[in-house]
Amino acid sequence: MNQNLETLCIQAGYAPGNGEPRQIPIVQSTTFKYATSEDMGKLFDLEASGYFYSRLANPTCDAVAAKIAALEGGTAAMLTGSGQAASFYAIFNIAGCGDHVVASTAIYGGTYNLLAVTMKRMGVDVTFVDPDASEEELSRAFRENTKAMFGETIANPALNVLDIEKFARVAHAHGVPLIVDNTFATPVNCRPMEWGADIVTHSTTKYMDGHGAALGGVVVDSGKFDWTKYPDKFPGLCTPDESYHGVTYTQRFGLAGAFITKCTAQLMRDLGSVQSPQNAFYLNLGLESLPFRVRQHCANAQAIAEFLSTHPKVAWVKYCGLKGDKYYDLAQKYLPNGSCGVISFGLKGGRKAAESFMKHLQLGAIETHVADSRTCCLHPASTTHRQMTDGELEAAGVGADLIRLSCGLENTQDLIADLAQAIEKA
């Protein structure tokens, strides 16, 4: 039976049997006992399903991952210790030393640094592209050794809306998957796989948890990208893995399971970054109310964006729900029911006014966090994006005056009043 998203948020991933716990149990155990070595050996050979060590798989984490896979319309998912780990695993699962990735310039500063610095040191090269470029311009960034294309549904904090279909067409024309970070939109407002994305990642720390309680990330596979059409490009999925007794993932697990199985069996095995069962439990509680919270986040953001857009001391506002916004039309296509609760804006006094404004906020807390039940505010150029040059900041759409406001679930008029008094004092 096809179920709506509100129902999936409650029911998907875990179905208790007669007399079993109604809530997902927290299986807080590092290891699992078996009667014979032969029984455990089948798990190590990937010939049987089950659990033997929580770094690779845990029942609590698997149930929550299955729920998120259902929400995104995917076939399999894997929880990670953070959103950054999810982005890294999604890319590194198919791109290694000597390979190349194409990525949008309009992405989170930490992800930019992951690609431009850390993965470059690992031998993975990246070409950053303007997400608003034409298909022909995007195509010119690809090379023979390109293994993936990466973007964010709604860029953090630039708030560009990704033209997912355009990126998917270009990626598929070059025989590579499109990976989309869907953290800001969540599956409530956009399901990138329905528009051609092959792999979706999230920082579950944000809206999915929604209460600032638990770090986490997730990688979701659509099961639709045919790795077997490009065996030379993706040998890790299409040729035997000698570290697992010669298993070929696409043969053993099919397109629906190959990517996530390899990601778990190889990368999680060797690198860790596992999400704890306790954090997965908190995440599941957040998922149960996700649709209702996201709608209120968006309602608050829309009202506040409209207030800011008419304030005489506000120089500019970026929010794709505003008519006249550069990404309004794309948002109507991909995000017709709302985008997110995050707004970017600048004051007429520039950087100094932004710094003064931040000091006078009362409800809005100065935090690196976003997408929380509490309103958070940040000046990225001096915090999360401080490692970037002025040129890189401009290319990423993060000017020195940009203020990122993440609207929480407080009363709309209370939030507007707080912003008004801070702007006046700035």
Short mmCIF file of C-alpha atoms in Angstrom, two decimals, residues 3 7-27 51 59-68 70 281 284 288:
data_model
loop_
_atom_site.label_atom_id
_atom_site.label_comp_id
_atom_site.label_asym_id
_atom_site.label_seq_id
_atom_site.Cartn_x
_atom_site.Cartn_y
_atom_site.Cartn_z
CA GLN A 3 1.46 5.67 2.08
CA THR A 7 2.31 8.13 7.69
CA LEU A 8 5.78 7.01 6.64
CA CYS A 9 7.34 9.34 9.22
CA ILE A 10 5.47 7.40 11.90
CA GLN A 11 5.28 3.87 10.54
CA ALA A 12 8.17 3.20 8.14
CA GLY A 13 11.30 1.27 9.02
CA TYR A 14 10.07 -0.68 12.04
CA ALA A 15 7.14 -3.08 12.37
CA PRO A 16 6.92 -4.69 15.83
CA GLY A 17 5.59 -8.19 16.13
CA ASN A 18 3.21 -9.58 18.72
CA GLY A 19 4.30 -8.45 22.19
CA GLU A 20 7.34 -6.54 20.91
CA PRO A 21 8.19 -2.91 21.83
CA ARG A 22 6.02 -0.33 20.05
CA GLN A 23 8.86 2.20 19.96
CA ILE A 24 12.11 1.34 18.17
CA PRO A 25 14.32 -0.29 20.83
CA ILE A 26 17.75 1.20 21.54
CA VAL A 27 20.10 -1.74 20.97
CA TYR A 51 24.57 -8.20 13.16
CA PRO A 59 19.21 -2.84 14.53
CA THR A 60 18.27 0.62 15.84
CA CYS A 61 20.29 2.43 13.17
CA ASP A 62 19.04 0.13 10.42
CA ALA A 63 15.39 0.76 11.30
CA VAL A 64 15.83 4.53 11.20
CA ALA A 65 17.85 4.34 7.96
CA ALA A 66 15.04 2.29 6.40
CA LYS A 67 12.53 4.96 7.42
CA ILE A 68 14.57 7.71 5.75
CA ALA A 70 11.22 5.29 2.46
CA PHE A 281 16.66 6.87 18.60
CA ASN A 284 13.57 8.81 14.95
CA GLU A 288 7.86 11.47 13.61
#
